[in-house]
N, C-alpha and C. Protein backbone atom coordinates (compact mmCIF):
# COMPACT_ATOMS: atom_id res chain seq x y z
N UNK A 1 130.71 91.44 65.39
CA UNK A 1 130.44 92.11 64.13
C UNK A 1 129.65 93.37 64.40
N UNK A 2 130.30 94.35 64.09
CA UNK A 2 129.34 95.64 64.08
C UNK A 2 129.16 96.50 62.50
N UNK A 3 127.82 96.75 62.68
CA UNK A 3 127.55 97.75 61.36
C UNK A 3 127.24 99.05 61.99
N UNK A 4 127.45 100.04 60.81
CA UNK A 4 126.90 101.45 61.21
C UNK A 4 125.49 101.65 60.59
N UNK A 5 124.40 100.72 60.89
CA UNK A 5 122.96 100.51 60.59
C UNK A 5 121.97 100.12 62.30
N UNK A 6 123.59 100.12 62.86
CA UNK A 6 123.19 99.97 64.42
C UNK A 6 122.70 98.84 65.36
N UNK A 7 123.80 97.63 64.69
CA UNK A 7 123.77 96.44 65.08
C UNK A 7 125.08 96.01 65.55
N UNK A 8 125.24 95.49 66.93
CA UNK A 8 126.60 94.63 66.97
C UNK A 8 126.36 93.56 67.38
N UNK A 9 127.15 92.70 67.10
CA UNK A 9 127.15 91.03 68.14
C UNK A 9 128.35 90.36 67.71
N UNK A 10 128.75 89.95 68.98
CA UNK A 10 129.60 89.02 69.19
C UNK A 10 129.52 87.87 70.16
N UNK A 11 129.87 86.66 69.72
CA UNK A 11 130.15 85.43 70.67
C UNK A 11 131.78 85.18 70.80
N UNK A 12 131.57 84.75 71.91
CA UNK A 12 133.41 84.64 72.73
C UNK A 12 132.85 83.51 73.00
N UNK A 13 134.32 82.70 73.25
CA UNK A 13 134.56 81.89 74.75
C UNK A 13 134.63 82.37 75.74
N UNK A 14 133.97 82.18 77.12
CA UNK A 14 134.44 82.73 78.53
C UNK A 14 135.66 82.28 79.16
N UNK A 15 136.81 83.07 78.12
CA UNK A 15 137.62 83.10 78.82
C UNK A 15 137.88 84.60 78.86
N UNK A 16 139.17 84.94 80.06
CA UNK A 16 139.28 86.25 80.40
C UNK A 16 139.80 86.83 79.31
N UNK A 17 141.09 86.63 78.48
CA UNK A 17 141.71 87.27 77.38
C UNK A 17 140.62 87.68 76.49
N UNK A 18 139.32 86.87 76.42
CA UNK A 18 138.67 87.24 74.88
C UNK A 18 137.96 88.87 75.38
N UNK A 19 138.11 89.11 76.53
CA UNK A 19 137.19 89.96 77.16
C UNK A 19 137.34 91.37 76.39
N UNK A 20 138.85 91.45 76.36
CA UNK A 20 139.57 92.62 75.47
C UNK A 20 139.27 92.87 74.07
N UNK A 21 139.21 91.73 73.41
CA UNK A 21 138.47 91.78 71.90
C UNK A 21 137.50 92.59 71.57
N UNK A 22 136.25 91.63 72.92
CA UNK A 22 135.17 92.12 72.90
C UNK A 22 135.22 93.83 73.20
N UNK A 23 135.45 94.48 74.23
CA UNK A 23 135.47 95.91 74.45
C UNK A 23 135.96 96.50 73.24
N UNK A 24 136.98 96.47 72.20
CA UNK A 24 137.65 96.81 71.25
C UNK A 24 136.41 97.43 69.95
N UNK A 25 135.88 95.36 70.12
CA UNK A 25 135.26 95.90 69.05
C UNK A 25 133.37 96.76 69.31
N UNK A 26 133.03 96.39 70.92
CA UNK A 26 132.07 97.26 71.51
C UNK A 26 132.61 99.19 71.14
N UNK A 27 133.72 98.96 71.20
CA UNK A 27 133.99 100.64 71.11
C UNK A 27 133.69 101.36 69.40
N UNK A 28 134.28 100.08 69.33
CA UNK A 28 134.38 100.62 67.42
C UNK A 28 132.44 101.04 66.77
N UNK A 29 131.87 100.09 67.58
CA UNK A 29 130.35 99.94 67.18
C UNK A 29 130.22 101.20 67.44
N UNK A 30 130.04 101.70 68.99
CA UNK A 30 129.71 103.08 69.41
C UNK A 30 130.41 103.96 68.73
N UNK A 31 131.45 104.07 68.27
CA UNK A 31 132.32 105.22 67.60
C UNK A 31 131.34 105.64 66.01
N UNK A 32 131.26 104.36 65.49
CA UNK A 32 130.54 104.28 64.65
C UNK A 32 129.34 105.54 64.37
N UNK A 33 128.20 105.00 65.36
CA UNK A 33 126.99 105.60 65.90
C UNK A 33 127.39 106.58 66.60
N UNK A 34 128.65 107.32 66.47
CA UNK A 34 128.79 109.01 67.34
C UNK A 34 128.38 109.21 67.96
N UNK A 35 128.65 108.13 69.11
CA UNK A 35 128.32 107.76 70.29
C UNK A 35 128.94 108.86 71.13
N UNK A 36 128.17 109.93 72.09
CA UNK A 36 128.84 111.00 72.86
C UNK A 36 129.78 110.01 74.25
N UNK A 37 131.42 110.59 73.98
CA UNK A 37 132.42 109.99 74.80
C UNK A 37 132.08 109.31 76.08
N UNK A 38 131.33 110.49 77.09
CA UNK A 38 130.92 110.06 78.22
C UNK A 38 130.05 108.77 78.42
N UNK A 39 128.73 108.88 77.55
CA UNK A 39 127.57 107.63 77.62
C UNK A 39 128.64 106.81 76.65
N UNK A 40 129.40 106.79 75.89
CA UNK A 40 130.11 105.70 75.42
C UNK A 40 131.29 104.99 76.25
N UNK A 41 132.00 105.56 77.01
CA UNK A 41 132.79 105.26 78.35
C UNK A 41 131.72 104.38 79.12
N UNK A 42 130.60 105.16 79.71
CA UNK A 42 129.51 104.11 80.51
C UNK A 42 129.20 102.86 79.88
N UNK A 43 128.75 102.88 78.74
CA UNK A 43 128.15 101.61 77.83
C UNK A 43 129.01 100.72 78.03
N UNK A 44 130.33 101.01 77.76
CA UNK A 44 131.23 100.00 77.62
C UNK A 44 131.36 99.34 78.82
N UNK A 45 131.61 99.79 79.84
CA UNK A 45 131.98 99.91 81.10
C UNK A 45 131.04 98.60 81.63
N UNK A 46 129.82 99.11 81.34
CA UNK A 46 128.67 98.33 82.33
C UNK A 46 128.74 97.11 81.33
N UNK A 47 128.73 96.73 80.34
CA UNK A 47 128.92 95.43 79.08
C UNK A 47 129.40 94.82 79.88
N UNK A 48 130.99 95.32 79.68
CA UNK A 48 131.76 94.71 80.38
C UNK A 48 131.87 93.78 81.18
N UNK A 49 131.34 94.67 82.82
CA UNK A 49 130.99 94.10 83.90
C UNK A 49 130.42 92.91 83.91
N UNK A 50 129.34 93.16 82.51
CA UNK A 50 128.26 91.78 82.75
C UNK A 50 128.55 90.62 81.97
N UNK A 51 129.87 91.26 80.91
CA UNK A 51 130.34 89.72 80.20
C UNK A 51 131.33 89.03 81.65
N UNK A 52 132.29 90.22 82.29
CA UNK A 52 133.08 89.47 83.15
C UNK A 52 132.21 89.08 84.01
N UNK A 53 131.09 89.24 84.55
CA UNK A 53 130.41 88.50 85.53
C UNK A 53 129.76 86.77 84.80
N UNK A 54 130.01 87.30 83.67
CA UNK A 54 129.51 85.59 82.85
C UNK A 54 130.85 85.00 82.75
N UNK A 55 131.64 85.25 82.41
CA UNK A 55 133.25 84.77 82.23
C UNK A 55 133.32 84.21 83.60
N UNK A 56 133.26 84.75 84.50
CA UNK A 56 133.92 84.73 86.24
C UNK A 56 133.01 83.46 86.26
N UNK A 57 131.78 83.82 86.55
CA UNK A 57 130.72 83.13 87.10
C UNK A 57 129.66 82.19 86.53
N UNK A 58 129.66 82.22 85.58
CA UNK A 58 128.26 81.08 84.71
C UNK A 58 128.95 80.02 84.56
N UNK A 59 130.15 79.39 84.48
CA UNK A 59 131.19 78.07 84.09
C UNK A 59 131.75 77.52 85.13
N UNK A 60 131.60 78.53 86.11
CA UNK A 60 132.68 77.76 87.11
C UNK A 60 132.14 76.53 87.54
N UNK A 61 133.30 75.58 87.62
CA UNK A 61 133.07 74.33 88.04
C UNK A 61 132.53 73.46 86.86
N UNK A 62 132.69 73.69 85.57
CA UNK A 62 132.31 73.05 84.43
C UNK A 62 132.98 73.60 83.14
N UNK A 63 132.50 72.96 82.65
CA UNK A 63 133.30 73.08 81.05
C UNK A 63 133.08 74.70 80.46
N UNK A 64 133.60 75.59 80.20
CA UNK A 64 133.65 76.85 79.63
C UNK A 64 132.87 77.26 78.74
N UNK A 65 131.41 77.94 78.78
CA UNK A 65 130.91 78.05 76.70
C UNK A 65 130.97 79.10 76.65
N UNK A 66 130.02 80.16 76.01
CA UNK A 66 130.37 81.06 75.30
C UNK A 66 129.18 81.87 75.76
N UNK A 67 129.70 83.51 75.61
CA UNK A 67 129.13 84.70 75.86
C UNK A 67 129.00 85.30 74.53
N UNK A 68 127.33 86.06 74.51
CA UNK A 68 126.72 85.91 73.27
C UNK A 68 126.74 87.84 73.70
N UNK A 69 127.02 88.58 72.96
CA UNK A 69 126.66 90.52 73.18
C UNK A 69 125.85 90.43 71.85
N UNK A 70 124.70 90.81 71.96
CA UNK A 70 123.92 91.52 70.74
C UNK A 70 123.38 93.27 71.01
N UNK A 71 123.38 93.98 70.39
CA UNK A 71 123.15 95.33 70.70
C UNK A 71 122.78 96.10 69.64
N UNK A 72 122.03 96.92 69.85
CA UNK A 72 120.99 97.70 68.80
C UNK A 72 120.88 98.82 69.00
N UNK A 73 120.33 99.48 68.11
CA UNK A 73 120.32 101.07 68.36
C UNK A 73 118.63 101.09 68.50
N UNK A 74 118.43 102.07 69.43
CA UNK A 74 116.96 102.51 69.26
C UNK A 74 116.70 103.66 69.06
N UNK A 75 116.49 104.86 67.83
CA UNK A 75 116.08 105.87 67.87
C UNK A 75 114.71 106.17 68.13
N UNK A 76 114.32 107.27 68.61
CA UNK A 76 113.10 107.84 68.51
C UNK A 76 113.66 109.89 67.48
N UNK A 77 112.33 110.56 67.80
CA UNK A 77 112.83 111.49 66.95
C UNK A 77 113.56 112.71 67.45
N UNK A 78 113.99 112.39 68.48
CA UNK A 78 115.07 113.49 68.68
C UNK A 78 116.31 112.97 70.00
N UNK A 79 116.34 111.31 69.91
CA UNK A 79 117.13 111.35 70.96
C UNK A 79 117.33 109.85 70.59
N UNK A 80 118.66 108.83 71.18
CA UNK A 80 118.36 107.37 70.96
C UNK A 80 119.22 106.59 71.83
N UNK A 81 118.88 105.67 71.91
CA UNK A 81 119.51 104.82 73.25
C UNK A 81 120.02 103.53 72.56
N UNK A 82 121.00 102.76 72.82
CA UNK A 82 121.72 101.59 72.71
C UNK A 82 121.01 100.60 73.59
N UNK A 83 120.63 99.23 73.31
CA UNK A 83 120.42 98.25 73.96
C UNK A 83 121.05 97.04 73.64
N UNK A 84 121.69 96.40 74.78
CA UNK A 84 122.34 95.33 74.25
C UNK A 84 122.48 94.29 75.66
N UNK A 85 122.40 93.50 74.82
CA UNK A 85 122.11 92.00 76.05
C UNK A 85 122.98 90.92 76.01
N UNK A 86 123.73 90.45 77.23
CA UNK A 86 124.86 89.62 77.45
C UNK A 86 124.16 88.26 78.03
N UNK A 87 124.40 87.56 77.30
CA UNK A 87 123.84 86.08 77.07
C UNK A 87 124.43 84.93 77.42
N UNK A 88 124.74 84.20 78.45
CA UNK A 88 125.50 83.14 78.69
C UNK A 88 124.36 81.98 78.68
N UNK A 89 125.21 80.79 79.16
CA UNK A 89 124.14 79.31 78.54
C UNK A 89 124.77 78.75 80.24
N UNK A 90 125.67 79.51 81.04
CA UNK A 90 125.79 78.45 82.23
C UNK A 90 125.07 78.40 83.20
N UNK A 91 125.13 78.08 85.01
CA UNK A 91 124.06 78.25 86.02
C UNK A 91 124.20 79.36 86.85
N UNK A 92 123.14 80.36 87.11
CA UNK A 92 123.08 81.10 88.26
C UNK A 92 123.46 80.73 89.49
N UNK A 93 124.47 81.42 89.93
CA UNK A 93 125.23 80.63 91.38
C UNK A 93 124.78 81.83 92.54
N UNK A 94 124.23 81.63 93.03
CA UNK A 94 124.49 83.52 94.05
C UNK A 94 125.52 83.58 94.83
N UNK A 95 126.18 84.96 94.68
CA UNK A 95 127.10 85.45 95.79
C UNK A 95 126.90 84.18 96.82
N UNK A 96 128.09 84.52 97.19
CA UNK A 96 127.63 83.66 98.57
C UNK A 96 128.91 84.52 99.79
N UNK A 97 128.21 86.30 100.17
CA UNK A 97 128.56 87.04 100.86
C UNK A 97 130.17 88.07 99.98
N UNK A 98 129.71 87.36 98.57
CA UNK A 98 130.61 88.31 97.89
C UNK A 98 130.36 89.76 97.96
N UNK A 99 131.01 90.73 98.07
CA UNK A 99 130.86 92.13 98.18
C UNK A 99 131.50 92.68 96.97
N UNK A 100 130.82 92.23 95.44
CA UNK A 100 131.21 92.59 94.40
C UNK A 100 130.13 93.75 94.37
N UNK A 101 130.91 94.88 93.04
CA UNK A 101 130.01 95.91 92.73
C UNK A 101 129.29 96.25 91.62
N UNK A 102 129.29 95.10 90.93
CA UNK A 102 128.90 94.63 89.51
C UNK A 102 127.46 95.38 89.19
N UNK A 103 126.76 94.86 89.90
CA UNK A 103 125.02 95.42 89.75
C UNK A 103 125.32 96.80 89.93
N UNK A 104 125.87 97.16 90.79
CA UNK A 104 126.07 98.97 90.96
C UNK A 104 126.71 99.63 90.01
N UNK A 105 127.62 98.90 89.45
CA UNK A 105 128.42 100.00 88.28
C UNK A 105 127.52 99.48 87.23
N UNK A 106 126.85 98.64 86.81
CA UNK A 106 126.04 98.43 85.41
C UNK A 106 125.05 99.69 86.23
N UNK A 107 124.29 99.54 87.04
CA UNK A 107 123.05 100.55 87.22
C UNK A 107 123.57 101.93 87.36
N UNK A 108 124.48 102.45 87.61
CA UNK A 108 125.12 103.65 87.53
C UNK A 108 125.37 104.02 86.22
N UNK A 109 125.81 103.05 85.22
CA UNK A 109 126.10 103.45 84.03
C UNK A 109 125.20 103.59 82.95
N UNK A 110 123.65 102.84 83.23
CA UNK A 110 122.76 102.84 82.68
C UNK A 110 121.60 103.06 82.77
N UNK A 111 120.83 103.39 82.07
CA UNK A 111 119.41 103.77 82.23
C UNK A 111 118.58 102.42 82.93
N UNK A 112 118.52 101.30 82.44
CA UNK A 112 117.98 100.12 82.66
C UNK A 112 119.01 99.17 82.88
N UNK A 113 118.90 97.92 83.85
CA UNK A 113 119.13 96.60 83.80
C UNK A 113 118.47 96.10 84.22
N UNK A 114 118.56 95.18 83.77
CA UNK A 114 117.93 93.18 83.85
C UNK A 114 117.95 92.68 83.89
N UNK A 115 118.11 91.23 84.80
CA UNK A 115 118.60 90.24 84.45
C UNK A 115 117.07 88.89 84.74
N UNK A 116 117.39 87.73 83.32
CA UNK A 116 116.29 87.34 83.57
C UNK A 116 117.35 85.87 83.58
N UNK A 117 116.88 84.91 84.35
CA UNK A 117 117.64 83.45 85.22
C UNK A 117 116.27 82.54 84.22
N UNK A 118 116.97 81.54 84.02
CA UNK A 118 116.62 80.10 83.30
C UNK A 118 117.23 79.33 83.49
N UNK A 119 117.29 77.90 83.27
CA UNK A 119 117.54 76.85 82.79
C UNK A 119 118.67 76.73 82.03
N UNK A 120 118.32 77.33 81.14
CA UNK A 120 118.97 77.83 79.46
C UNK A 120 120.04 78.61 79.61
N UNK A 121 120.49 79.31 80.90
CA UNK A 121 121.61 80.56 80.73
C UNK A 121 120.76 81.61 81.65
N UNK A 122 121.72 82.66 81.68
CA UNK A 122 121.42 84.03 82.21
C UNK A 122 121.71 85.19 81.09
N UNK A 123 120.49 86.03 80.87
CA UNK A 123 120.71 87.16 80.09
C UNK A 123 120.42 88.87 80.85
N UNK A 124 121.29 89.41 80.64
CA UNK A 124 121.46 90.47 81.54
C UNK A 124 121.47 91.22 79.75
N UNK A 125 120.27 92.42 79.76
CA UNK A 125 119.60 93.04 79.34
C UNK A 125 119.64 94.40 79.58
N UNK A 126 121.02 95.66 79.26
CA UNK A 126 121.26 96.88 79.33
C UNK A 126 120.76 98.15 78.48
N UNK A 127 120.18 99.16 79.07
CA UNK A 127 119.91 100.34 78.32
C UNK A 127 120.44 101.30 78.59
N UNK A 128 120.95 101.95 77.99
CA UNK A 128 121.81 103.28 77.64
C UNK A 128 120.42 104.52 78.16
N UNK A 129 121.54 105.45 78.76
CA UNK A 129 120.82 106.76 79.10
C UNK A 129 120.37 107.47 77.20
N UNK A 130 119.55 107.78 77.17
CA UNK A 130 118.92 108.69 76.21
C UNK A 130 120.07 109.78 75.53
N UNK A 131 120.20 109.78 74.50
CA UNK A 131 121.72 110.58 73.96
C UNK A 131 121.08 111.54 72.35
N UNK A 132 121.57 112.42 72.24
CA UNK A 132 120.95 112.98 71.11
C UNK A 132 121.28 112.50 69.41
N UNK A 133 120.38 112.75 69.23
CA UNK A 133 120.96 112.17 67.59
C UNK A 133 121.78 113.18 67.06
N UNK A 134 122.39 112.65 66.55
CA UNK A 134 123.85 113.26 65.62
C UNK A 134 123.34 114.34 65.27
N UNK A 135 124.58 115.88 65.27
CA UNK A 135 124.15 116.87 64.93
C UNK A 135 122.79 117.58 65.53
N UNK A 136 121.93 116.67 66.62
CA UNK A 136 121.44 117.60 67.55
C UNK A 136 121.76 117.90 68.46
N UNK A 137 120.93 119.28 69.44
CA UNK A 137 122.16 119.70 70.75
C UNK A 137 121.49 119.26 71.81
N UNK A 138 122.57 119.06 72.58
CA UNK A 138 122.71 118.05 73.84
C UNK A 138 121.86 118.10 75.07
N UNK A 139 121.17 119.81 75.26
CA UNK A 139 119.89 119.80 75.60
C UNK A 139 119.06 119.88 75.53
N UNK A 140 118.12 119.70 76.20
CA UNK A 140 116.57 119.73 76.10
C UNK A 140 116.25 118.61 75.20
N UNK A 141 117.15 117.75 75.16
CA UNK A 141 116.27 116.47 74.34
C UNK A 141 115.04 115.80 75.27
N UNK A 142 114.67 114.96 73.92
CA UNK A 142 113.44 113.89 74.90
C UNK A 142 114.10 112.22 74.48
N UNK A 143 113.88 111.72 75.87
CA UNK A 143 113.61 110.38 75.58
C UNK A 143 113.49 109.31 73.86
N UNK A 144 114.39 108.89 74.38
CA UNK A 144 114.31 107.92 72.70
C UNK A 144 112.71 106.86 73.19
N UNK A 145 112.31 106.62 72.34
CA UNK A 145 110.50 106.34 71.90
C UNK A 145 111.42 104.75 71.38
């Protein structure tokens, strides 16, 4: 569900097909919020990565649940950033000599990541590079506050 008040969330099943939904309607959110193409290409991009790294990896070897995206807008007064956090409920497995590039394309695409390991699931916690607010120009901004 996305509004143009600068909220989205969605829960899937981890399966691979729902993955497409999800990006669809991640795009529509950002389109929304006139989201500039480039940092909206990245946003999506790095989500992505971290729902398919929950899809791939939080279930295997057990019963399938569900991937939670919540995402928010953060303005400050002349610039604002997207945050949004991918939420699974399965177990942290580590690589085991995988040479995936997952962590690198989320950190390339974003200002911040995070990931914090529980019991409870893994939540991987993304921030968007700093982007101007609508109808301001594209340089010399500051940091969203």
């Amino acid at each position: 569900m996305a509004d143009d008040t600068g909220y989205y969330s969605i829960r899937f099943g981890a399966d691979p097909v729902q993955l497409a939904f999800f990006r669809a309607g991640l795009d529509r959110w950002l389109h929304g919020l006139a989201w500039p193409e480039e940092a909206r290409v990245d946003a999506i991009l790095a989500v992505s990565e971290a729902c398919t790294n929950a899809v791939k990896h939080a279930y295997a070897g057990a019963v399938p649940g569900d991937v939670e995206v919540v995402g928010r807008l953060v303005a400050g007064p002349s610039s604002r950033q997207v945050v949004v956090t991918v939420r699974d409920e399965g177990v942290w497995r580590p690589d085991q000599g995988a040479t995936g590039y997952g962590m690198s394309v989320m950190k390339g695409c974003m200002d911040k990541v995070s990931i914090h390991r529980d019991d409870s699931g893994t939540t991987v916690t993304l921030v968007s590079a700093s982007v101007p607010l609508p109808g301001a120009a594209a340089e010399g901004y500051a940091a969203a506050e």
